[in-house]
Coordinates of C-alpha atoms in Angstrom, one line a residue:
M9 CA 81.8 122.0 84.8
N10 CA 80.0 118.9 83.6
E11 CA 76.3 118.3 83.4
A12 CA 76.4 115.0 85.2
T13 CA 73.1 113.9 83.9
S14 CA 72.3 112.0 80.7
S15 CA 72.4 114.0 77.5
D16 CA 68.9 115.1 76.3
R17 CA 69.5 113.3 73.0
F18 CA 69.6 109.9 74.8
S19 CA 67.5 110.3 77.9
E20 CA 64.4 109.8 75.8
S21 CA 65.6 106.4 74.5
V22 CA 65.8 104.7 77.9
S23 CA 63.9 104.9 81.2
L24 CA 66.0 105.8 84.1
G25 CA 65.4 105.2 87.8
Q26 CA 66.6 108.1 90.0
V27 CA 67.4 108.6 93.7
T28 CA 68.6 111.9 95.1
R29 CA 70.0 113.1 98.4
K30 CA 71.1 116.5 99.5
A31 CA 74.4 116.4 101.4
M32 CA 77.9 118.0 101.5
G33 CA 76.4 121.2 100.2
T34 CA 75.2 119.7 97.0
E35 CA 72.8 117.1 95.6
F36 CA 73.8 113.5 94.9
V37 CA 71.9 111.7 92.2
I38 CA 72.0 108.0 91.4
L39 CA 70.7 106.9 88.0
V40 CA 70.0 103.3 87.0
P41 CA 68.4 101.9 83.8
A42 CA 64.9 100.9 84.5
L43 CA 63.0 98.3 82.5
G44 CA 60.2 97.5 85.0
N45 CA 61.2 94.0 86.0
E46 CA 62.2 92.5 89.4
S47 CA 65.9 93.1 88.9
D48 CA 65.2 96.8 88.4
A49 CA 63.3 96.9 91.7
A50 CA 66.3 95.4 93.4
A51 CA 68.5 97.9 91.7
M52 CA 66.4 100.8 93.0
E53 CA 66.5 99.4 96.5
A54 CA 70.3 99.3 96.3
A55 CA 70.3 102.9 95.0
V56 CA 68.3 104.0 98.0
E57 CA 70.7 102.2 100.3
A58 CA 73.7 103.8 98.6
A59 CA 72.0 107.3 98.8
D60 CA 71.5 106.8 102.6
L61 CA 75.2 106.1 102.9
V62 CA 75.9 109.7 102.0
E63 CA 74.4 110.9 105.2
R64 CA 76.8 108.7 107.2
I65 CA 79.7 109.9 105.2
E66 CA 78.8 113.6 105.7
N67 CA 78.6 112.9 109.5
D68 CA 82.3 112.0 109.3
L69 CA 83.7 114.4 106.8
S70 CA 81.7 117.7 106.7
V71 CA 83.1 120.8 108.3
Y72 CA 79.6 122.1 108.4
R73 CA 78.6 119.5 111.0
P74 CA 80.1 120.3 114.5
T75 CA 79.9 116.7 115.5
S76 CA 81.8 115.3 112.5
E77 CA 85.2 113.7 112.8
V78 CA 86.8 116.5 110.7
S79 CA 85.2 119.2 113.0
R80 CA 86.5 117.3 116.0
M81 CA 90.0 117.2 114.4
N82 CA 89.9 121.0 113.7
L83 CA 88.9 121.6 117.3
V84 CA 91.5 119.6 119.2
A85 CA 94.0 118.0 116.9
A86 CA 96.6 120.8 117.5
E87 CA 96.5 119.9 121.2
M88 CA 96.4 116.1 121.1
P89 CA 96.0 113.2 118.6
V90 CA 92.5 112.5 117.5
R91 CA 91.4 109.0 116.6
V92 CA 89.2 108.7 113.5
S93 CA 87.4 105.9 111.7
Q94 CA 89.3 103.9 109.2
S95 CA 87.3 105.3 106.3
T96 CA 88.2 108.9 107.3
F97 CA 91.8 108.0 107.8
L98 CA 92.0 106.5 104.3
V99 CA 90.7 109.7 102.8
L100 CA 93.3 111.7 104.7
Q101 CA 96.0 109.4 103.5
R102 CA 94.9 109.7 99.9
A103 CA 94.7 113.5 100.2
L104 CA 98.3 113.6 101.4
H105 CA 99.3 111.4 98.4
W106 CA 97.9 113.9 95.9
S107 CA 99.3 116.8 97.9
A108 CA 102.8 115.3 97.3
V109 CA 102.1 114.6 93.6
T110 CA 101.0 118.2 93.0
S111 CA 103.7 119.7 95.2
G112 CA 101.1 121.2 97.5
A113 CA 98.7 122.6 94.8
F114 CA 96.1 120.3 96.3
D115 CA 96.1 120.7 100.1
I116 CA 93.3 119.8 102.5
T117 CA 94.9 121.9 105.2
S118 CA 93.9 125.1 103.3
G119 CA 90.9 125.5 105.6
P120 CA 92.2 128.8 107.1
L121 CA 92.5 130.3 103.6
V122 CA 89.0 129.2 102.5
E123 CA 87.7 130.9 105.7
A124 CA 89.9 134.0 105.2
W125 CA 88.4 134.5 101.7
G126 CA 84.9 134.0 102.9
F127 CA 84.2 131.0 100.8
L128 CA 83.5 128.7 103.7
T129 CA 80.2 130.7 104.2
R130 CA 79.8 131.5 100.5
S131 CA 80.3 135.2 101.2
G132 CA 83.5 135.9 99.3
K133 CA 85.6 138.9 100.4
K134 CA 89.1 140.2 99.7
P135 CA 91.2 139.7 102.8
S136 CA 94.1 141.9 103.7
P137 CA 97.7 140.8 102.8
E138 CA 98.3 140.4 106.5
T139 CA 95.3 138.1 107.0
I140 CA 96.4 136.0 104.0
A141 CA 99.9 135.7 105.3
Q142 CA 98.6 134.6 108.7
A143 CA 96.4 132.0 107.1
V144 CA 99.3 130.7 104.8
A145 CA 101.4 130.2 107.9
C146 CA 98.8 127.7 109.2
V147 CA 98.6 125.8 105.9
G148 CA 100.8 122.9 104.8
Y149 CA 100.1 119.2 104.2
E150 CA 103.4 118.3 105.7
K151 CA 102.1 119.6 109.1
L152 CA 99.3 117.0 109.1
Q153 CA 100.6 114.0 111.1
L154 CA 98.9 110.6 110.6
D155 CA 99.6 107.6 112.8
I156 CA 98.6 104.5 110.8
D157 CA 99.0 102.2 113.8
H158 CA 96.4 104.0 115.8
F159 CA 94.3 105.8 113.2
T160 CA 95.0 109.1 114.8
V161 CA 95.5 112.6 113.4
R162 CA 97.6 115.4 114.9
Y163 CA 98.2 119.0 113.7
A164 CA 101.8 120.2 114.1
K165 CA 100.7 123.9 114.3
P166 CA 98.0 125.7 116.2
G167 CA 95.4 127.4 113.9
M168 CA 95.4 124.5 111.3
S169 CA 92.2 123.2 110.0
V170 CA 91.3 120.6 107.4
N171 CA 88.6 120.9 104.7
L172 CA 87.8 117.9 102.6
G173 CA 85.7 119.7 100.1
G174 CA 88.2 118.9 97.3
I175 CA 88.1 115.1 97.9
G176 CA 85.1 114.2 100.1
K177 CA 82.5 114.1 97.3
G178 CA 84.7 111.8 95.3
D179 CA 85.2 109.5 98.3
A180 CA 81.4 109.4 98.8
L181 CA 80.9 108.5 95.1
D182 CA 83.4 105.7 95.3
R183 CA 81.8 104.2 98.4
M184 CA 78.3 104.4 96.9
A185 CA 79.6 102.8 93.7
T186 CA 81.2 100.0 95.7
L187 CA 77.9 99.3 97.6
L188 CA 75.9 99.2 94.4
K189 CA 78.3 96.7 92.8
Q190 CA 78.2 94.6 96.0
C191 CA 74.4 94.5 95.5
G192 CA 74.8 93.3 92.0
V193 CA 74.1 96.6 90.2
N194 CA 76.6 97.0 87.4
N195 CA 74.9 99.7 85.3
F196 CA 74.7 103.1 87.0
L197 CA 75.8 106.7 87.1
I198 CA 76.3 108.7 90.3
H199 CA 77.0 112.4 90.4
G200 CA 77.6 114.8 93.2
G201 CA 76.6 118.3 92.1
N202 CA 78.1 119.5 88.8
S203 CA 81.7 118.5 89.4
S204 CA 82.0 114.8 90.3
V205 CA 80.7 111.8 88.3
I206 CA 81.3 108.0 88.4
A207 CA 79.8 105.7 85.8
A208 CA 79.6 101.9 85.5
G209 CA 78.3 99.9 82.6
D210 CA 75.8 101.4 80.2
Q211 CA 73.0 103.8 80.2
V212 CA 71.4 101.6 77.5
R213 CA 72.1 98.1 78.8
E214 CA 74.5 96.0 76.8
S215 CA 75.0 98.9 74.3
G216 CA 78.7 99.1 75.2
L217 CA 78.6 102.9 75.0
G218 CA 78.6 103.9 78.6
W219 CA 76.7 107.0 79.9
A220 CA 76.1 110.2 78.0
I221 CA 77.6 113.2 79.8
G222 CA 77.3 116.9 78.8
L223 CA 80.2 119.3 79.3
A224 CA 78.8 122.6 80.3
H225 CA 80.3 126.1 79.8
P226 CA 82.2 127.1 82.9
T227 CA 80.5 130.4 83.4
K228 CA 77.2 129.8 81.5
P229 CA 76.1 126.4 82.8
R230 CA 73.0 126.2 80.6
R231 CA 75.3 126.3 77.6
R232 CA 76.8 123.0 76.5
L233 CA 80.3 122.9 75.1
A234 CA 80.4 119.2 74.2
G235 CA 79.0 115.7 75.0
L236 CA 80.9 112.5 75.6
W237 CA 80.4 108.9 76.7
L238 CA 81.8 107.8 80.0
K239 CA 82.1 104.1 80.9
D240 CA 83.6 102.4 83.9
A241 CA 85.5 105.6 84.9
A242 CA 85.2 108.7 87.0
L243 CA 85.1 112.3 85.8
A244 CA 85.8 115.4 87.9
T245 CA 85.7 119.1 87.0
S246 CA 87.5 121.9 88.8
G247 CA 86.8 125.6 88.2
S248 CA 85.5 128.7 89.8
G249 CA 82.6 129.4 87.5
K250 CA 79.9 129.3 90.2
Q251 CA 81.8 130.6 93.3
F252 CA 83.5 133.9 92.8
F253 CA 83.2 137.6 93.6
H254 CA 84.4 140.8 92.1
Y255 CA 86.6 143.4 93.9
K256 CA 87.7 146.6 92.3
G257 CA 86.9 145.2 88.9
R258 CA 88.8 141.9 89.3
R259 CA 87.2 138.5 89.5
Y260 CA 88.3 136.2 92.4
G261 CA 87.4 132.5 92.2
H262 CA 87.0 130.1 95.1
V263 CA 89.9 127.8 94.1
I264 CA 92.8 129.1 96.1
D265 CA 96.5 128.2 95.7
P266 CA 97.4 126.9 99.1
R267 CA 101.1 127.8 98.5
T268 CA 100.4 131.5 97.8
G269 CA 97.1 132.1 99.5
Y270 CA 95.5 133.7 96.4
P271 CA 93.0 132.4 93.9
S272 CA 94.9 130.8 91.0
G273 CA 94.7 128.9 87.8
D274 CA 95.1 129.9 84.1
L275 CA 92.0 127.9 83.1
L276 CA 88.3 128.5 83.3
S277 CA 87.7 124.9 84.0
L278 CA 89.5 121.5 83.9
T279 CA 87.8 118.2 83.5
I280 CA 89.8 115.0 84.0
V281 CA 89.0 111.3 83.7
M282 CA 90.5 108.7 86.1
D283 CA 89.7 105.2 87.4
N284 CA 88.0 106.4 90.6
A285 CA 86.3 109.5 91.8
T286 CA 88.4 110.1 94.9
D287 CA 91.6 110.5 92.9
A288 CA 89.8 112.4 90.1
D289 CA 88.4 115.0 92.6
A290 CA 91.7 115.7 94.3
F291 CA 93.9 115.6 91.2
A292 CA 91.5 117.9 89.2
T293 CA 91.6 120.5 92.0
G294 CA 95.4 120.4 92.2
L295 CA 95.9 120.5 88.5
F296 CA 93.5 123.4 88.1
V297 CA 95.6 125.3 90.6
A298 CA 98.9 124.3 89.0
G299 CA 97.7 125.3 85.5
R300 CA 97.6 123.9 82.0
S301 CA 101.3 123.2 81.6
E302 CA 101.2 120.9 84.6
V303 CA 98.1 119.2 83.2
R304 CA 99.9 118.3 80.0
T305 CA 103.0 117.1 82.0
Q306 CA 100.9 114.8 84.2
F307 CA 99.0 113.5 81.2
N308 CA 102.2 112.7 79.5
N309 CA 103.3 110.9 82.7
G310 CA 100.3 108.6 82.4
L311 CA 98.5 109.7 85.5
L312 CA 95.3 110.8 83.6
K313 CA 93.1 108.9 81.2
G314 CA 92.1 112.1 79.6
A315 CA 91.7 115.8 80.3
I316 CA 89.6 118.7 78.8
L317 CA 91.1 122.2 79.3
V318 CA 88.8 125.2 78.9
Q319 CA 90.4 128.6 78.6
A320 CA 88.8 132.0 78.1
G321 CA 88.5 133.2 74.6
S322 CA 89.1 136.6 73.1
E323 CA 85.5 137.7 73.5
Q324 CA 83.2 137.8 76.5
D325 CA 82.0 134.3 77.6
S326 CA 83.8 132.7 74.6
T327 CA 86.1 129.7 75.2
T328 CA 88.7 127.6 73.7
L329 CA 88.8 123.9 74.4
E330 CA 91.8 121.5 74.4
S331 CA 91.4 117.8 74.9
L332 CA 94.1 115.3 75.9
G333 CA 93.6 111.6 75.4
E334 CA 90.9 109.7 73.5
F335 CA 87.3 110.7 74.1
D336 CA 84.2 109.1 72.5
W337 CA 82.4 112.3 71.6
I338 CA 78.7 112.5 71.3
E339 CA 78.7 116.2 70.5
P340 CA 82.3 117.2 69.5
P341 CA 83.5 120.5 70.8
S342 CA 83.1 123.3 68.3

């Protein structure tokens, strides 16, 4: 997981304006450098406008809102095509793209599995093999039918449901970033919880460094593993450090392999860097499920700017860290 706020070593050297909004089950924070002049006031006004945008996005994408477009899809799309907004349709298209790239390791139709394991209500439980098998039968991105001419969605099988938790925050960050740039704000950092970040320009204006980001321990979030600079890029972390439960001595994380129906992954956490937050969110989830070998393969294929793989060490709460690509480290990993 990443601490998506400025590193303590550097936060004292520059004043930052901050706007927050709670949405999508997390807290979104927009940070902009503040020097106290008129342009900074305009930047803060734009930040407030961008934060307000999250509410509208949640109204479309959240499964926790019964009037959202996704909730309406889950209610009737198995019976008839459901027309959605262009913005929602584009997120669904992008999700299917990453499902294909990851061979189904990322799959927004895994809603029945999330519900079966109790993670939809954050009350994890071990379902029976029969329950898991029934849920898996309702999962499969190839069963999600999109009509680009009419912006409609249809489910090919009853019992299907979509959950955009693995891509929705990234989409929100990208749309907020676009709004800020349209308003002339070119130096900012936005994060959604502790897993999704997009950064533009510099924390210290014209420094050329970017923004200071702390990489936190996946199971001990107050412990920092490393620090790095992020500039004009998005960073996403996938892992099960915060949502998990124990059953008969075994730990079960909330990141479920849609292909098997069981929690998966041979990493504690995976952090990747890409050009935009939507792609980073989805790909990080799929690659965490697929495992470290697939991460290395996709990095070698050129789909990632960089990746940080955190594995469990030999002792309790110890970790080993592997980085792929070039990072501008503030605090190198030990």
